[in-house]
Coordinates of N, CA and C in Angstrom, one line a residue:
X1 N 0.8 -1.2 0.0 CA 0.0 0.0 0.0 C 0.9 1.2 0.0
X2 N 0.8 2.5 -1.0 CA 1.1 3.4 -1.1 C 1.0 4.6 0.1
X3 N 1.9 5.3 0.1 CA 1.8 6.6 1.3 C 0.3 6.8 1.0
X4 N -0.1 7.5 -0.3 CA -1.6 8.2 -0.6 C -2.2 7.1 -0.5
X5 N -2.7 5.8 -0.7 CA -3.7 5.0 -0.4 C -3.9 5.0 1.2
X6 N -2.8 5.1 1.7 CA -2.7 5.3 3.3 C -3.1 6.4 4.2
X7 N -2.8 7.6 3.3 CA -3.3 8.7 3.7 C -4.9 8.7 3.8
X8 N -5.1 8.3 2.1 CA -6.7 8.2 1.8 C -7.6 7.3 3.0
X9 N -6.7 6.1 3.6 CA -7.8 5.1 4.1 C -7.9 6.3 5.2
X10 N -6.7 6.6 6.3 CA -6.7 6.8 7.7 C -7.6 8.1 8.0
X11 N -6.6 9.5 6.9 CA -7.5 10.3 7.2 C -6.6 11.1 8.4
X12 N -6.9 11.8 9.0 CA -6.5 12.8 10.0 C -5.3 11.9 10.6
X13 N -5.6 10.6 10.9 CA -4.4 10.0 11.8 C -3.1 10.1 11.8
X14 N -3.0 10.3 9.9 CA -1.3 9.6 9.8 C -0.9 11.2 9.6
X15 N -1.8 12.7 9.5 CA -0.6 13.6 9.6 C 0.1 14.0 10.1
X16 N 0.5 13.8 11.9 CA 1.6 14.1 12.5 C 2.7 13.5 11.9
X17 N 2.9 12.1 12.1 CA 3.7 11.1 11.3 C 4.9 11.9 10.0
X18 N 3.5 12.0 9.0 CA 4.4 12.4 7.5 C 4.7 13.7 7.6
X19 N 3.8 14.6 8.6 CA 4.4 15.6 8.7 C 5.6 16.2 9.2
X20 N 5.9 15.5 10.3 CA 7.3 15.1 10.7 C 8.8 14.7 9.9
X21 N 8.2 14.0 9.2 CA 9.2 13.4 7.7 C 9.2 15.0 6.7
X22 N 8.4 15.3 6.8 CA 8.7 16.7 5.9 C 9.0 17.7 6.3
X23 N 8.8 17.7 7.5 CA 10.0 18.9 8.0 C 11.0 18.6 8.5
X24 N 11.8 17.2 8.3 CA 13.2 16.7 8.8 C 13.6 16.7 7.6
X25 N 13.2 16.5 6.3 CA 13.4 16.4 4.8 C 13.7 17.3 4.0
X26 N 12.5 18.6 4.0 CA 12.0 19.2 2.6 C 13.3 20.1 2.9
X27 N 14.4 20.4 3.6 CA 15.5 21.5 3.7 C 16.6 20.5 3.0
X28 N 16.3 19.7 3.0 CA 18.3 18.7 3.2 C 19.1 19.1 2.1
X29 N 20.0 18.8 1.8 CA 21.1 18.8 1.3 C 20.9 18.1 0.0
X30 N 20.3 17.2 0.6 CA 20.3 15.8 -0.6 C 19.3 15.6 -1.4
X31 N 19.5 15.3 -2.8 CA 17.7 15.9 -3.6 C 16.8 14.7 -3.1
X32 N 17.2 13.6 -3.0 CA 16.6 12.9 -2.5 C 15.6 12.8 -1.8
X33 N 16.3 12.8 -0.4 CA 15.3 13.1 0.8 C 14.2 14.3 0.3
X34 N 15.1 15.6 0.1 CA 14.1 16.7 -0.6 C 12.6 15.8 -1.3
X35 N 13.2 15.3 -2.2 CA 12.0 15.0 -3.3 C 11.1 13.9 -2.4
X36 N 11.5 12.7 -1.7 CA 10.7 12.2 -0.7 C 9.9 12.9 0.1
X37 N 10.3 13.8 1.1 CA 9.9 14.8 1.4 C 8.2 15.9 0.8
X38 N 8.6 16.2 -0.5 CA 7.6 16.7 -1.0 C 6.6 15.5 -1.5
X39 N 7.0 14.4 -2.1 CA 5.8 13.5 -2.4 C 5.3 13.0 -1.5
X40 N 5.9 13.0 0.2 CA 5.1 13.1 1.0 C 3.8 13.6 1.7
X41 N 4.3 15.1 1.3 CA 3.7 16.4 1.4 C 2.2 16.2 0.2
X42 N 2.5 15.5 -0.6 CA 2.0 15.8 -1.6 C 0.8 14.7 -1.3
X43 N 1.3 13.6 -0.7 CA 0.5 12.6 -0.1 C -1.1 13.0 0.4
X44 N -0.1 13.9 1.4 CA -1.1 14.6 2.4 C -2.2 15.4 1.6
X45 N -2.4 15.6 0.6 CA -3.3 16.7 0.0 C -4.6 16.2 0.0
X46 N -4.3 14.9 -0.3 CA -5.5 14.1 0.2 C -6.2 13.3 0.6
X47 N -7.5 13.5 1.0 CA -7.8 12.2 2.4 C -7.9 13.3 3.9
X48 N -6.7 14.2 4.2 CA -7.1 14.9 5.8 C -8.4 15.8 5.6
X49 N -9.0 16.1 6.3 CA -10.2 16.9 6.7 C -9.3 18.3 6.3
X50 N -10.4 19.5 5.5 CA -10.1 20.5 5.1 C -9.3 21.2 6.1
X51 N -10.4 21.0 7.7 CA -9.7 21.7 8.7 C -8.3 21.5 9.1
X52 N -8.1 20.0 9.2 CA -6.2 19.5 9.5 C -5.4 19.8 8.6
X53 N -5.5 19.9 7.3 CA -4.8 19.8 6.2 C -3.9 21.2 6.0
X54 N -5.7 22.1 5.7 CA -5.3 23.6 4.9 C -4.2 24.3 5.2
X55 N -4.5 24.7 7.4 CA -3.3 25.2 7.7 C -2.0 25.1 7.3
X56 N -1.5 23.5 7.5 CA 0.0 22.8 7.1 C 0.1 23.5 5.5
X57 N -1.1 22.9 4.5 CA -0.6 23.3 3.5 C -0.3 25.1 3.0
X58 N -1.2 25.6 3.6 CA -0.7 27.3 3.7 C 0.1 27.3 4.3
X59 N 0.5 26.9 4.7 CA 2.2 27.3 5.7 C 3.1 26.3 4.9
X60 N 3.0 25.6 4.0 CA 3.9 24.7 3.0 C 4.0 25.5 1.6
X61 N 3.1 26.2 1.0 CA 3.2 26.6 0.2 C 4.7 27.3 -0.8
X62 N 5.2 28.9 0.4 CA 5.9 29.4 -0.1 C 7.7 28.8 -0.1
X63 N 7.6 27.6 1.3 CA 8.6 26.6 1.0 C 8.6 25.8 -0.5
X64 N 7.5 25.6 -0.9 CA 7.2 24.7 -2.1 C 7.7 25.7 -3.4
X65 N 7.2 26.9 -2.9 CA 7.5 27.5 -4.0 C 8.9 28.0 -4.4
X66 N 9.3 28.3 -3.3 CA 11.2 28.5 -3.7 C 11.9 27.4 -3.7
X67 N 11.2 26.1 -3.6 CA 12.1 25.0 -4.4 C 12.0 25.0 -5.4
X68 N 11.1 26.0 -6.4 CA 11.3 26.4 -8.0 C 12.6 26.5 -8.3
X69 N 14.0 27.4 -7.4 CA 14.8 27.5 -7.4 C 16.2 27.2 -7.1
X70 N 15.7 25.2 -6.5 CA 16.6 24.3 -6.1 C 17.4 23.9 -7.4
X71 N 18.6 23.8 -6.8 CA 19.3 23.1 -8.2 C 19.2 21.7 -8.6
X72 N 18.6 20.7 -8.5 CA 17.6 19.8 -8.8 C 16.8 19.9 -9.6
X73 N 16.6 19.4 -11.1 CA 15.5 19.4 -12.0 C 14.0 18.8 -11.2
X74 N 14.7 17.4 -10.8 CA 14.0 16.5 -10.2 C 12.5 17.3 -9.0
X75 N 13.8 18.3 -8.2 CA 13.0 18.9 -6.9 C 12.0 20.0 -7.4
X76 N 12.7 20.8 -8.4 CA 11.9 21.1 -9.2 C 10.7 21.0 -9.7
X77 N 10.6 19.8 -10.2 CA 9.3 19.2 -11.0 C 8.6 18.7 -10.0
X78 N 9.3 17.6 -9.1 CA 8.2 17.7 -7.5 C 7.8 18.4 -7.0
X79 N 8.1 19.4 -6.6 CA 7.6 20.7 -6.1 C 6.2 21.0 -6.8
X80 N 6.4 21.5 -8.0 CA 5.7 22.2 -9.0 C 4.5 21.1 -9.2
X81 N 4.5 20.1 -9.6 CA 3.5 18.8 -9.3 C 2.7 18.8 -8.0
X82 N 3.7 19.1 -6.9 CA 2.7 19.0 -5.5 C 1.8 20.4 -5.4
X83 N 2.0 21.6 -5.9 CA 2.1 22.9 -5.9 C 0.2 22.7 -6.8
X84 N 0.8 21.9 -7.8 CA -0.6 21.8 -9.2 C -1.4 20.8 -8.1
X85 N -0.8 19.9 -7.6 CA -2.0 19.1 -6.8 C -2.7 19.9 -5.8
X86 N -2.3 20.7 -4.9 CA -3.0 21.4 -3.9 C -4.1 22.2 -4.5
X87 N -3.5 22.9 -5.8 CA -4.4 23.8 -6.7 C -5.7 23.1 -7.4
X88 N -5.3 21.8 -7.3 CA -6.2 20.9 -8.0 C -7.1 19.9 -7.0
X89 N -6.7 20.0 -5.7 CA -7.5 19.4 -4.7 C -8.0 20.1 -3.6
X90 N -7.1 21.3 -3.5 CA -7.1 22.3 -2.0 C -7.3 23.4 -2.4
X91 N -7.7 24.2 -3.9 CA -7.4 25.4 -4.1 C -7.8 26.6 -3.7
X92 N -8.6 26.5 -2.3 CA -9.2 27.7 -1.3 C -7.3 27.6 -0.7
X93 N -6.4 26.9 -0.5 CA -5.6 27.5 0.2 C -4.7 28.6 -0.4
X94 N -4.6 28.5 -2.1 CA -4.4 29.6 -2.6 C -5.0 30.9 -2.7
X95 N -6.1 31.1 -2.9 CA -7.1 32.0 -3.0 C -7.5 33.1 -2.2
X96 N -5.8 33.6 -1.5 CA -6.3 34.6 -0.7 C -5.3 35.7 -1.3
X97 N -5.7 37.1 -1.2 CA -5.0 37.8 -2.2 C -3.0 37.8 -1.8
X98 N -3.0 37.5 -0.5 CA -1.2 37.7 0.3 C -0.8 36.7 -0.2
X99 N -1.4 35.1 -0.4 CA -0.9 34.3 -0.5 C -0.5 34.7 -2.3
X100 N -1.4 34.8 -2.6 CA -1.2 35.4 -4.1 C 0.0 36.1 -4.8
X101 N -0.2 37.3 -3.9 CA 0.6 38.6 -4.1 C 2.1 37.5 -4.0
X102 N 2.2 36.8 -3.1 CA 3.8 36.4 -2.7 C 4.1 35.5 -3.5
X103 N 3.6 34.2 -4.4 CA 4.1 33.7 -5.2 C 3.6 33.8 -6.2
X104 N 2.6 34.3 -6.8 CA 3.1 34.9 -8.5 C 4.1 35.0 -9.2
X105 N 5.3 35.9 -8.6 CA 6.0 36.1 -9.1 C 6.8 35.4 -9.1
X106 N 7.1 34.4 -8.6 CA 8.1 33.1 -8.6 C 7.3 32.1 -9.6
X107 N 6.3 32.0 -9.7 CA 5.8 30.9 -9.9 C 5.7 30.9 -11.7
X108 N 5.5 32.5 -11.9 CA 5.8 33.2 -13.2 C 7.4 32.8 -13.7
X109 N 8.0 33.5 -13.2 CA 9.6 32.5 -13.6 C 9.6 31.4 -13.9
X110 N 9.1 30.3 -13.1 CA 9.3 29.5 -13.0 C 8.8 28.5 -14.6
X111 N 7.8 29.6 -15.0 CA 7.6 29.1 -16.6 C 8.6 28.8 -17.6
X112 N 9.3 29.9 -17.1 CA 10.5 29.9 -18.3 C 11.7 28.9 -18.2
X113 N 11.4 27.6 -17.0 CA 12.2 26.4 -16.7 C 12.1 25.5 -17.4
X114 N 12.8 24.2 -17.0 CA 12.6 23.3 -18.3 C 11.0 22.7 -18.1
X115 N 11.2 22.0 -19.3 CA 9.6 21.8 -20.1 C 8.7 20.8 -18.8
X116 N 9.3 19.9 -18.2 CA 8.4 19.2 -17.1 C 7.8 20.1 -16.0
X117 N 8.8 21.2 -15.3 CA 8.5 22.1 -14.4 C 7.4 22.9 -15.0
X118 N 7.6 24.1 -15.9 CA 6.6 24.7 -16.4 C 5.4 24.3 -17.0
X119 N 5.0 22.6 -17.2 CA 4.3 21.9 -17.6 C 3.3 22.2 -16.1
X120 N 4.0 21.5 -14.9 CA 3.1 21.5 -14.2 C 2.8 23.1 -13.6
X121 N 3.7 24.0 -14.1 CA 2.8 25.2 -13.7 C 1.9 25.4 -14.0
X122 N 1.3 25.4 -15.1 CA 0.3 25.6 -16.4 C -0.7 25.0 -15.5
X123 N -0.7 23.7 -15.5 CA -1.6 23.1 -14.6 C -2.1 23.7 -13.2
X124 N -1.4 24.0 -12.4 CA -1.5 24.9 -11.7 C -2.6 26.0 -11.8
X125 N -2.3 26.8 -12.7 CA -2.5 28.2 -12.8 C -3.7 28.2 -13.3
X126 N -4.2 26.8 -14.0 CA -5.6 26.4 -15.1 C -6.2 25.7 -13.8
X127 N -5.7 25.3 -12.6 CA -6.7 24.6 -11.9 C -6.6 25.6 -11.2
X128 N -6.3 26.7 -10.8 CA -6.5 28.2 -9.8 C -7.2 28.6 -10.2
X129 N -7.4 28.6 -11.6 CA -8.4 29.4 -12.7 C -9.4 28.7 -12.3
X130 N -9.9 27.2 -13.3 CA -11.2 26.8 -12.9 C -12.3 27.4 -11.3
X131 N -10.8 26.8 -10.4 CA -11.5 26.8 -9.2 C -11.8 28.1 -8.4
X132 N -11.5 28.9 -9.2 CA -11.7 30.5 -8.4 C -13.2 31.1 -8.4
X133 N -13.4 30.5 -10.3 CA -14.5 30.7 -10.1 C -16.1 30.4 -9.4
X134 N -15.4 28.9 -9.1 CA -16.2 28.3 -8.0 C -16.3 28.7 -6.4
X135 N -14.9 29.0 -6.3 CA -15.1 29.5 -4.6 C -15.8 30.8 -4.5
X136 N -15.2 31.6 -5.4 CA -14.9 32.9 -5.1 C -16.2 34.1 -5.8
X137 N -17.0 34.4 -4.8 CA -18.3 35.3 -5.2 C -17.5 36.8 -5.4
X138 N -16.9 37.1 -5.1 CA -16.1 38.6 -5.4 C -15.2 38.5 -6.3
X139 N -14.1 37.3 -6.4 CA -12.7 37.9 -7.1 C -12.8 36.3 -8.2
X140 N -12.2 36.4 -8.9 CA -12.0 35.3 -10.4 C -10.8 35.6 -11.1
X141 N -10.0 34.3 -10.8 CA -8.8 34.6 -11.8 C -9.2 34.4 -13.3
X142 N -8.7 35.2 -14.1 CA -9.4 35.1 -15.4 C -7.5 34.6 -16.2
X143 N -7.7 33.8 -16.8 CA -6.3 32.9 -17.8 C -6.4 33.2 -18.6
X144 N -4.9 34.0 -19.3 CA -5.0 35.0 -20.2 C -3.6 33.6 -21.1
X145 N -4.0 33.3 -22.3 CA -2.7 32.5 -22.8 C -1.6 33.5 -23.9
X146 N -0.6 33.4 -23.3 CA 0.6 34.3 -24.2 C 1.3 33.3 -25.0
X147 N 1.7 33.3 -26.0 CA 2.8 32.7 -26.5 C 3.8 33.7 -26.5
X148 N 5.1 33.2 -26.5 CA 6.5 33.9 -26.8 C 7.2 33.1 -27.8
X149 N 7.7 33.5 -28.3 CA 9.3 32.8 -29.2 C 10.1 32.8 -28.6
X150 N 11.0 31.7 -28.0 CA 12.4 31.7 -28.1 C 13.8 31.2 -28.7
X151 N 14.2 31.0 -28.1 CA 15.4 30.6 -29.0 C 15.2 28.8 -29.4
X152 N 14.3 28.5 -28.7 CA 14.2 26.7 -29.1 C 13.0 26.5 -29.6
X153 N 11.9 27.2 -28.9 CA 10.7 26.7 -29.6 C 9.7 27.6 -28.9
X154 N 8.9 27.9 -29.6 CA 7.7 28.5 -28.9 C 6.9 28.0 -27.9
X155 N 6.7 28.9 -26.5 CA 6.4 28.5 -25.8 C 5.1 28.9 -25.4
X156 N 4.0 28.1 -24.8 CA 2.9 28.8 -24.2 C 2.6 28.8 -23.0
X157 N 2.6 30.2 -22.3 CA 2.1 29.7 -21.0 C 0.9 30.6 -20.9
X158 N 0.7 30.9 -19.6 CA -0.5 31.5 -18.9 C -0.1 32.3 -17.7
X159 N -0.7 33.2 -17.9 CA -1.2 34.5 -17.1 C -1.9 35.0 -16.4
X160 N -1.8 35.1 -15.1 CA -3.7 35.2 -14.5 C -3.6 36.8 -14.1
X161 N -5.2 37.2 -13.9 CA -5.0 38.3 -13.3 C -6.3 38.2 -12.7
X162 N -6.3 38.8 -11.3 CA -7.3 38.5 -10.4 C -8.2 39.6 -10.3
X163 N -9.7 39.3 -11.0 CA -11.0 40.5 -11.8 C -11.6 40.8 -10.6
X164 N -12.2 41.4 -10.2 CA -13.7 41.3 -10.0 C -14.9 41.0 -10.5
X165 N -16.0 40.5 -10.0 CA -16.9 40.2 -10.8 C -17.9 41.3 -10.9

């Protein structure tokens, strides 16, 4: 049985446990542990009760997010995959404008990485999108698609900007 089948059966029980493993982990040295660490984390997104989970994961986020910047491809694309899962299973934890305001702009960079990372940004930024509309009676990220040219291939990503309705 898998961490997430495990997480799924238990439920609230096993978050101290893995939570533990991820904060002895997600700093190390070693991409390893790092990337264990986050698929741990990533475990957790589903199965805990909104109330157990949210907090850890808002307070996981902007760690998650400056491992955009680890020298690791690997930790990189983990990150960025656990980042798209929260957005795709938890996306009220992004949805507040500070949380916002603070990683945008990393998260934007982080497009212009290699093609697995920026893959799962995209994802990300399309499951912020769908789900904003859903939570959010005042504010709606609206997904604006840019292409650029570069020097290898044209790239497409996405842009959000947060409307009012």
């Amino acid at each position: 049985m898998c961490i997430r089948d495990r997480v799924e059966a238990v439920g609230d029980a096993v978050v101290e446990s893995l939570l533990q493993f991820v904060q002895n982990y997600i700093q190390s040295q070693d991409a390893s542990e790092k990337k264990a660490a986050i698929l741990c984390l990533s475990a957790l997104v589903e199965g805990p009760s909104d109330e157990r989970i949210s907090p850890i994961l808002v307070a996981a986020l902007q760690p998650l997010v400056n491992l955009m910047n680890d020298s690791s491809l690997k930790v990189r694309e983990t990150s960025a995959s656990c980042l798209a899962k929260i957005a795709d299973n938890r996306p009220q934890v992004f949805l507040n404008t500070q949380v916002i305001m603070n990683i945008i702009p990393i998260l934007h960079q982080a497009l212009a990485l290699q093609l697995p990372v920026s893959l799962q940004i995209c994802w990300l930024f399309n499951n912020l999108s769908e789900a904003s509309a859903e939570i959010s009676e005042e504010h709606t990220l609206s997904l604006i698609h840019i292409s650029e040219p570069t020097r290898q291939a044209e790239i497409s990503y996405a842009v959000f900007c947060l409307k009012k309705k």
